[in-house]
Tab-separated table of C-alpha atoms in Angstrom:
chain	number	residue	atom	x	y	z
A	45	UNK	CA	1.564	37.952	-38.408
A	46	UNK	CA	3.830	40.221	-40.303
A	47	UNK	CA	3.691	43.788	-41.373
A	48	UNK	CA	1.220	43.261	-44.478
A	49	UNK	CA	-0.774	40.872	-42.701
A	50	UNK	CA	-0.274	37.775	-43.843
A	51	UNK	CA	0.891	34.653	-41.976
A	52	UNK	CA	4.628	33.978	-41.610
A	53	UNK	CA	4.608	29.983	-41.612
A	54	UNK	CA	8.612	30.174	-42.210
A	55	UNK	CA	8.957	29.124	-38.687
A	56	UNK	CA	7.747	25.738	-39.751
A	57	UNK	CA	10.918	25.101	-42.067
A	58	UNK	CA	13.042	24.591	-38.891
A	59	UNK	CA	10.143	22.466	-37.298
A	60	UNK	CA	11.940	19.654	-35.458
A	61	UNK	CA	11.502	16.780	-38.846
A	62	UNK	CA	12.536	13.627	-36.476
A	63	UNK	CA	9.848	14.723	-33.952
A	64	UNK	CA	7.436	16.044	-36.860
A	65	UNK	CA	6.769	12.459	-38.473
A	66	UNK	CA	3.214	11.352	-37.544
A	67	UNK	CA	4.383	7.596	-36.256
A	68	UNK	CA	7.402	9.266	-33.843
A	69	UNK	CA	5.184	11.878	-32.646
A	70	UNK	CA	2.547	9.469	-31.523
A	71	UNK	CA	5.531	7.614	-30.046
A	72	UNK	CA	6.883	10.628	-27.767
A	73	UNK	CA	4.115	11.816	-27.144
A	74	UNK	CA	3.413	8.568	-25.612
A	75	UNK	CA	6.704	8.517	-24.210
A	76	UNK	CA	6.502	11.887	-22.273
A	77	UNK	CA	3.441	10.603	-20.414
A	78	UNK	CA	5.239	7.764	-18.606
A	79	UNK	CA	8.461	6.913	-17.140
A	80	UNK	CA	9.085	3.773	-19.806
A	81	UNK	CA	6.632	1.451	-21.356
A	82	UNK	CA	8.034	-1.498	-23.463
A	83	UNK	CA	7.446	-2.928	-27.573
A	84	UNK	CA	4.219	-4.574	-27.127
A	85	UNK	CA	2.493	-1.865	-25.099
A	86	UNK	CA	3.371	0.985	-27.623
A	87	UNK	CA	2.006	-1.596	-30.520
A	88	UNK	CA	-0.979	-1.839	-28.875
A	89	UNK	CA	-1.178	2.201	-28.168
A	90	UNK	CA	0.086	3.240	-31.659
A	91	UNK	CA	-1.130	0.385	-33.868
A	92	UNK	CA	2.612	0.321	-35.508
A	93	UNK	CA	4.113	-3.363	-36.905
A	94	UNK	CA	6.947	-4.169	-35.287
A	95	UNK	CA	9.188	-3.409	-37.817
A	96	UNK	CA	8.010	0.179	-38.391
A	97	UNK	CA	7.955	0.489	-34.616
A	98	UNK	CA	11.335	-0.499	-34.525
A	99	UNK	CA	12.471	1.563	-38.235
A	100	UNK	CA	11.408	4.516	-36.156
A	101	UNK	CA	12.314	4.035	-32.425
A	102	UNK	CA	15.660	3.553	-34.409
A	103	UNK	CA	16.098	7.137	-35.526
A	104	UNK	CA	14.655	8.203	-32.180
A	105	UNK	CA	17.192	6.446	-30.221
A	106	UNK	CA	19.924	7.769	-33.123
A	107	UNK	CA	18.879	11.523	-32.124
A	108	UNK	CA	19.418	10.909	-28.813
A	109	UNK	CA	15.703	10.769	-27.788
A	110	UNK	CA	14.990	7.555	-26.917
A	111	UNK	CA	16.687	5.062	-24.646
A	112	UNK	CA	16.380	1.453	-25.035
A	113	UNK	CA	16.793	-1.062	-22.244
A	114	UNK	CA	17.255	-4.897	-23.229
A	115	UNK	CA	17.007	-7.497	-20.900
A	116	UNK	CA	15.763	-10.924	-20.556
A	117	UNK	CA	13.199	-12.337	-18.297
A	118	UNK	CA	12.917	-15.544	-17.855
A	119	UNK	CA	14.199	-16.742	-21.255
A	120	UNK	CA	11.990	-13.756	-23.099
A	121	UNK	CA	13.864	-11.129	-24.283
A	122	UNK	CA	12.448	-7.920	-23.170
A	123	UNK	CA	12.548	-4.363	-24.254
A	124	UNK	CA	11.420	-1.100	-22.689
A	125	UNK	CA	11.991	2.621	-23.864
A	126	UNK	CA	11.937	5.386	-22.226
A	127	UNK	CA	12.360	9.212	-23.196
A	128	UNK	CA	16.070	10.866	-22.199
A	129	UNK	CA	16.201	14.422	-20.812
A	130	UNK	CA	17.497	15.590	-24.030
A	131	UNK	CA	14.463	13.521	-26.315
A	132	UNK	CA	11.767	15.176	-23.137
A	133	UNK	CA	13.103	18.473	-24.140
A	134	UNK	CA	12.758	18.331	-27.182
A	135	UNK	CA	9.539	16.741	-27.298
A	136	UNK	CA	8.869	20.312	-25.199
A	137	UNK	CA	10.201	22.440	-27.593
A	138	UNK	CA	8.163	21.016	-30.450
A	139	UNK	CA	5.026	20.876	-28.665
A	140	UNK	CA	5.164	24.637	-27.807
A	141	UNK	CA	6.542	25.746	-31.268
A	142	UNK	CA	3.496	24.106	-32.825
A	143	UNK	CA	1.431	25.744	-30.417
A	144	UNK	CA	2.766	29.140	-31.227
A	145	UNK	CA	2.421	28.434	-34.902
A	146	UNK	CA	-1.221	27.075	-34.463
A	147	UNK	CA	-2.220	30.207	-32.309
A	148	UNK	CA	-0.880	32.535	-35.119
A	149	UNK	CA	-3.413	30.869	-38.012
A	150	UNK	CA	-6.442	32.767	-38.466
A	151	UNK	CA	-9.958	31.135	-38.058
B	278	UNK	CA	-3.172	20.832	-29.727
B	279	UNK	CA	-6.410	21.068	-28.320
B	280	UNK	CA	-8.253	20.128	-25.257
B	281	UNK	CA	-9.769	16.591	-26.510
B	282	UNK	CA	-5.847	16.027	-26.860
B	283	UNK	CA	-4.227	17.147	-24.026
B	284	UNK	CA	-1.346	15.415	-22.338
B	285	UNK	CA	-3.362	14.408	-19.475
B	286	UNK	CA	-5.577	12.636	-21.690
B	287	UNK	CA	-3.251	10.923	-23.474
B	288	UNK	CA	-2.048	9.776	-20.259
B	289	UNK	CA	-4.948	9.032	-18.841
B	290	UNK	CA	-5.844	6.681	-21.700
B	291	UNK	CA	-2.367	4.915	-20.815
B	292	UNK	CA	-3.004	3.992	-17.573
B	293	UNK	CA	-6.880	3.150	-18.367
B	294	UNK	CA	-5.681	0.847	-21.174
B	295	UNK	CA	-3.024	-0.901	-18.789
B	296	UNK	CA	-6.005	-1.529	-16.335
B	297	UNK	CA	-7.926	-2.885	-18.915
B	298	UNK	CA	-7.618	-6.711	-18.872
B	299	UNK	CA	-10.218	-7.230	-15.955
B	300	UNK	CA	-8.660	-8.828	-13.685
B	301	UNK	CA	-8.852	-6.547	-10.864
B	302	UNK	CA	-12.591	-6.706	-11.549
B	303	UNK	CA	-12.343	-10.521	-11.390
B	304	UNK	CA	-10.210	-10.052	-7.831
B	305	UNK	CA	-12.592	-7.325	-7.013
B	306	UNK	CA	-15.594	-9.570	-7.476
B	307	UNK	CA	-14.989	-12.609	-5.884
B	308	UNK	CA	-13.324	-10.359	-2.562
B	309	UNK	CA	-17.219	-9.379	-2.607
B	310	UNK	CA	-19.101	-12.490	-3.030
B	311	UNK	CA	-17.618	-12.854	0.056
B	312	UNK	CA	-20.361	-10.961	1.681
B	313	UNK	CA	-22.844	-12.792	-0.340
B	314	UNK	CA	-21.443	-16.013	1.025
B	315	UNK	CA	-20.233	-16.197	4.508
B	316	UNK	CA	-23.350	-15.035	5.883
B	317	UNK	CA	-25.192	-18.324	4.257
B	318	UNK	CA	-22.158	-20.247	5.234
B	319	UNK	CA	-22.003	-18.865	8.589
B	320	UNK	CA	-25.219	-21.733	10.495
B	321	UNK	CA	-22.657	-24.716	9.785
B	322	UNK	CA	-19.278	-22.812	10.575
B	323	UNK	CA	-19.869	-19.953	12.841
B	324	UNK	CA	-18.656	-16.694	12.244
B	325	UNK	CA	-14.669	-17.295	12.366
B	326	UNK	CA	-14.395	-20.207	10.191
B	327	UNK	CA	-17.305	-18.521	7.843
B	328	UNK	CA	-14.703	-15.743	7.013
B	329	UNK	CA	-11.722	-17.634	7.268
B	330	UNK	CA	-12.480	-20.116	4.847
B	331	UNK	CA	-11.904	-17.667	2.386
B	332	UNK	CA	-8.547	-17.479	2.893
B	333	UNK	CA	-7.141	-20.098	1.044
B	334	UNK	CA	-9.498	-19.225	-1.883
B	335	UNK	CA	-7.842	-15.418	-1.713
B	336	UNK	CA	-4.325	-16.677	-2.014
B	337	UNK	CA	-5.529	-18.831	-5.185
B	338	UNK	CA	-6.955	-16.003	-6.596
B	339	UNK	CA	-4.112	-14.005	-6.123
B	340	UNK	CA	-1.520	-16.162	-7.246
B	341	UNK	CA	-3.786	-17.281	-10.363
B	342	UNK	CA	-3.853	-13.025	-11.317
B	343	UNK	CA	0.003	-12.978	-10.874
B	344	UNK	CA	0.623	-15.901	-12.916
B	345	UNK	CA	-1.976	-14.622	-15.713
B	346	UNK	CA	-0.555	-10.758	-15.475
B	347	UNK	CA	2.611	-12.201	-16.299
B	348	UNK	CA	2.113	-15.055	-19.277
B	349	UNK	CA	-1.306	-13.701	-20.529
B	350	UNK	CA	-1.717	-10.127	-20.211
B	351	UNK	CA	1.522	-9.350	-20.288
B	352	UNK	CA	2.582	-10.813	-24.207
B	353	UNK	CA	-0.600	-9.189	-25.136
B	354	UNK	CA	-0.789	-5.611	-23.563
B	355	UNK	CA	3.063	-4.886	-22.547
B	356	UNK	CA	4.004	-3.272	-19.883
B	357	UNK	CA	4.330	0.322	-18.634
B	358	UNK	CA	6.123	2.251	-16.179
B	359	UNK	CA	4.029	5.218	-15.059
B	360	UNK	CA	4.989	8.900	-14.750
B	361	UNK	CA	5.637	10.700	-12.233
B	362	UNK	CA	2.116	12.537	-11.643
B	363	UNK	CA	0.150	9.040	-12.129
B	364	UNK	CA	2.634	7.390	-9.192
B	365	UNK	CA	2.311	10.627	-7.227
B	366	UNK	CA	-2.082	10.233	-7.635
B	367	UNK	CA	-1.298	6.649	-6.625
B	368	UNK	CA	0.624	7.291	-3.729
B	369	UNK	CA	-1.759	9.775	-2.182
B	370	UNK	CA	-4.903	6.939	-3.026
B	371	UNK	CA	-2.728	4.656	-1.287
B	372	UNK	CA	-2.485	6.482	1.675
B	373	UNK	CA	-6.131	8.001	1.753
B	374	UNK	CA	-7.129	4.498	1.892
B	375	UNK	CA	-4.766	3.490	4.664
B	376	UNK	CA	-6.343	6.166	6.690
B	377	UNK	CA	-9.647	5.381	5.756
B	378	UNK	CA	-9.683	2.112	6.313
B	379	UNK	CA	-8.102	2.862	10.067
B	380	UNK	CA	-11.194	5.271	10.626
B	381	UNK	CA	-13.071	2.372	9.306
B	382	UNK	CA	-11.986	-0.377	11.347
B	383	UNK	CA	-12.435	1.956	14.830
B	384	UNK	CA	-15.934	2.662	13.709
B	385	UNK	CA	-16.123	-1.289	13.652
B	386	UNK	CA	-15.054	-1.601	17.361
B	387	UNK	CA	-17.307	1.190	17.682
B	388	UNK	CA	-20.520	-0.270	16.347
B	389	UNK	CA	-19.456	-3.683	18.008
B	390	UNK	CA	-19.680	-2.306	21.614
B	391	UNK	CA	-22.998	-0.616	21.154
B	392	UNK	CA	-24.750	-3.638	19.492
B	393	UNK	CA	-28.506	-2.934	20.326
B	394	UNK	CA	-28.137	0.671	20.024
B	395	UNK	CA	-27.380	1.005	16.799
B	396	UNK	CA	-30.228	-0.140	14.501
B	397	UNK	CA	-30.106	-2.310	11.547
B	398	UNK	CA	-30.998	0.375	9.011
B	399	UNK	CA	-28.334	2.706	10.764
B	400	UNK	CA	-25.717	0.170	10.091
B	401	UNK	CA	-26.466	-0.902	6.771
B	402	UNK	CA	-26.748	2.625	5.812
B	403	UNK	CA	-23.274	3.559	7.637
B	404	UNK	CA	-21.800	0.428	5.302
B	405	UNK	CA	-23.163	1.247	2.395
B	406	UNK	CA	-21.933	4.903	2.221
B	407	UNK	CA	-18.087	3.510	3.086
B	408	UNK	CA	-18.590	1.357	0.292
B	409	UNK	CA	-20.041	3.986	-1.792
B	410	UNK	CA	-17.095	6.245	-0.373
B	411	UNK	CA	-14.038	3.929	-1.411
B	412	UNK	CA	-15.041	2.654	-4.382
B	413	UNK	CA	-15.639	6.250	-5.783
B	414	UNK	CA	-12.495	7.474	-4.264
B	415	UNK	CA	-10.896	4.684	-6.217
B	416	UNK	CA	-12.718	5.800	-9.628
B	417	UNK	CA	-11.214	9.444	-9.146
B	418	UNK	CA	-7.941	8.492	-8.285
B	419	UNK	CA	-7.785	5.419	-10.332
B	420	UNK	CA	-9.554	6.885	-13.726
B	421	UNK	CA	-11.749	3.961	-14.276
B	422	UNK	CA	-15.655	5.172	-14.613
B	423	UNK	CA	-16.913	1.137	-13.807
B	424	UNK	CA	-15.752	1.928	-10.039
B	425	UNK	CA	-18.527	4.217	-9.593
B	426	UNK	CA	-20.899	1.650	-10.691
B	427	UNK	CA	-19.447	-0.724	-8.740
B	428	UNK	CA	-19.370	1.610	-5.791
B	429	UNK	CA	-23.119	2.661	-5.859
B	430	UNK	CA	-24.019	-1.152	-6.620
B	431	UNK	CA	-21.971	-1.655	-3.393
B	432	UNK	CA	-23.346	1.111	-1.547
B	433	UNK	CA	-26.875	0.491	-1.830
B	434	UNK	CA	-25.969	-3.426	-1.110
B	435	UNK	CA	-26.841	-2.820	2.494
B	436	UNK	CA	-29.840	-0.684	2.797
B	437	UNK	CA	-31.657	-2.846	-0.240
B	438	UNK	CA	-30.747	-6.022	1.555
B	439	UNK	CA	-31.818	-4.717	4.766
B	440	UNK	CA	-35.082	-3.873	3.487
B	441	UNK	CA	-35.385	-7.008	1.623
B	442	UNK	CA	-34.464	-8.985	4.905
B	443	UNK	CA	-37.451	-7.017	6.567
B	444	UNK	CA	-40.168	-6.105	4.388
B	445	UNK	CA	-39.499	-9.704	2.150
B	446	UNK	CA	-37.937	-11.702	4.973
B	447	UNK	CA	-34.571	-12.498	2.841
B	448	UNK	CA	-32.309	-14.316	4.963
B	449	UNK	CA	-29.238	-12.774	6.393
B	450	UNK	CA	-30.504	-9.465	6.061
B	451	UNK	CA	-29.976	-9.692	2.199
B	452	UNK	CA	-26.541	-9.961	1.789
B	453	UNK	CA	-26.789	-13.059	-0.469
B	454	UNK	CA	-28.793	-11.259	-3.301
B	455	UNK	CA	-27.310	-7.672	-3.151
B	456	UNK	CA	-23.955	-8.525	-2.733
B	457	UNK	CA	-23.884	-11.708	-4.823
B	458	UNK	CA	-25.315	-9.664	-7.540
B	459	UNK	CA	-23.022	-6.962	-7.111
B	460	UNK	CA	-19.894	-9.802	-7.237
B	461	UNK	CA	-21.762	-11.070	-10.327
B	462	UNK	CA	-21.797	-7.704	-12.060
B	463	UNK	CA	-17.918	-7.114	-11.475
B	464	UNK	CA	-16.991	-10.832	-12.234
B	465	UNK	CA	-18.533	-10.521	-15.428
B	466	UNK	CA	-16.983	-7.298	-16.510
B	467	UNK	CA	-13.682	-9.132	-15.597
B	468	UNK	CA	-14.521	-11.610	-17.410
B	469	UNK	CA	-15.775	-9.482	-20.593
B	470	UNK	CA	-12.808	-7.513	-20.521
B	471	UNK	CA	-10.102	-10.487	-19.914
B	472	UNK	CA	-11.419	-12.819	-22.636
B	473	UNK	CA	-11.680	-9.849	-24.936
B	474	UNK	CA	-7.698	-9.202	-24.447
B	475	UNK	CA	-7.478	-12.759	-25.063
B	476	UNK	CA	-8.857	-12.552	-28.406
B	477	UNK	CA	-5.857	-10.704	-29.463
B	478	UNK	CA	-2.769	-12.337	-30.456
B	479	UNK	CA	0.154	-12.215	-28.231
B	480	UNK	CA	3.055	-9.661	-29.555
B	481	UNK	CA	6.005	-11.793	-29.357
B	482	UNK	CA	9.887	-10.945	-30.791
B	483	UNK	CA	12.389	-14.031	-31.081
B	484	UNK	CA	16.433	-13.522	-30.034
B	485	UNK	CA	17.384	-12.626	-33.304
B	486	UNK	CA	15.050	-9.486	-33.865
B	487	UNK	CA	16.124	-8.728	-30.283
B	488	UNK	CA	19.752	-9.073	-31.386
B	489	UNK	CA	18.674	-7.029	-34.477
B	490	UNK	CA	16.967	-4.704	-32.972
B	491	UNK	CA	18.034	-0.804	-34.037
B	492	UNK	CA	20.624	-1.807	-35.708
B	493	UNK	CA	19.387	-2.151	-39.134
């Protein structure tokens, strides 16, 4: 709160954006919870198509959040994701900034 | 974020949705009809060959939920690489039951050189309670709720059959009925559970979106 009382949300304007959008924070948050999980399983935790899935694990893994493994098994191709130290951190950050900001509102 | 959406939820809801296609239940199940069968097969084979007979049929069973986790369930569900807290829980379960089923196998050799004094009811109680025991121990550590049904199911397998074997005169001290209804139960929750996930479409991506991937 500030001097007159009222609530300072300016600490929202330099809320983390890439982490901000609903369909990437499901993803992280999703992330953060396990060591890697692969397409198909985040589809079926986030409801995403694949092509949004893949629009936004695409600016994930641009701001250095995300890590993608390809490989093939068998003859499938096969793709898993995990969070890097510097996307986990971040992920941290954001989570307690939102926190702070959340605690601040009034009832 | 509040408590109904707490990280340990979230992952919690993970892992229970990556044990979700039943087939553990299925394994779980048949490894207990087991008890519901070798006892009645038991008069024409004797009590090695009564056991042993499952073998075979474990190895099937086995090889059949390997084959299926990999072309059914996985297309369907993915695949996930727990955290570090979930392998931690599992490493301890792992090792609880190790020790557990040590204590449980001494209490075996136990119970088998004092047949006669150790009554029926004392037994049957005595199994029942290990059965309640790991199969609870299992829900904690595990996450999934069913175990606990499974577990009292299993756990009151013994006594009920014992007193069905001597107030109704069931053969083989019940076994057949609790414990084949208990396998029935599970089995059918497998079943449930596995042709639901089959209802949903595999999730498949061909070379060229895995070429494509990310770099659109």
């Amino acid at each position: 709160m500030s001097d007159d009382g009222s609530v300072e949300l300016h600490p929202l304007a330099d809320i983390n954006t890439i982490i901000h959008a609903p369909a990437r924070l499901m993803v992280l948050t999703y992330l953060y919870v396990v060591e890697s999980a692969d397409y198909v399983f985040l589809i079926r935790l986030t409801g995403l198509s694949w092509g949004n899935l893949s629009t936004h694990m695409g600016k994930l893994e641009e701001a250095g959040y995300v890590a993608v493994h390809k490989e093939f098994r068998g003859r499938k191709p096969h793709t898993s994701i995990s969070l890097t130290p510097q996307g986990r951190e971040a992920f941290r950050a954001y989570k307690q900034r939102m926190q702070q900001m959340l605690d601040q509102l009034p009832d | 974020m509040n408590k109904t959406s707490s990280l340990d939820q979230v992952e919690r809801a993970v892992f229970r949705l990556s044990q979700n296609d039943g087939l553990y239940d299925i394994l779980l199940g048949c490894l207990m009809s087991q008890m519901a069968l070798a006892p009645l097969l038991s008069n024409r084979l004797g009590d090695f060959w009564s056991s042993a007979v499952f073998l075979p049929l474990w190895f099937g069973v086995m090889a059949a939920i390997w084959w299926l986790k990999r072309h059914v369930v996985a297309p369907r569900m993915g695949t996930v690489s727990y955290g570090p807290a979930r392998k931690r829980k599992l490493a301890i379960f792992t090792w609880v039951m190790l020790i557990l089923n040590l204590a449980v196998f001494i209490l075996g050799l136990i119970t088998a050189a004092n047949v006669g004094r150790i009554s029926g009811e004392q037994t049957s109680l005595l199994l029942g309670l290990m059965l309640l025991g790991f199969f609870s121990l299992g829900a904690y550590f595990m996450d999934v709720p069913r175990l606990y049904l499974y577990g009292l199911l299993l756990g009151l397998a013994p006594p009920v059959g014992e007193w069905l074997y001597q107030e109704h005169g069931f053969s083989h001290h019940g076994f057949p009925v609790t414990f084949g209804t208990a396998a029935v139960v599970m089995i059918v929750t497998g079943v449930v559970l596995f042709v639901r996930l089959m209802r949903q479409p595999p999730i498949e991506m061909d070379g060229e979106q895995f070429e494509d991937q990310h770099h659109e």
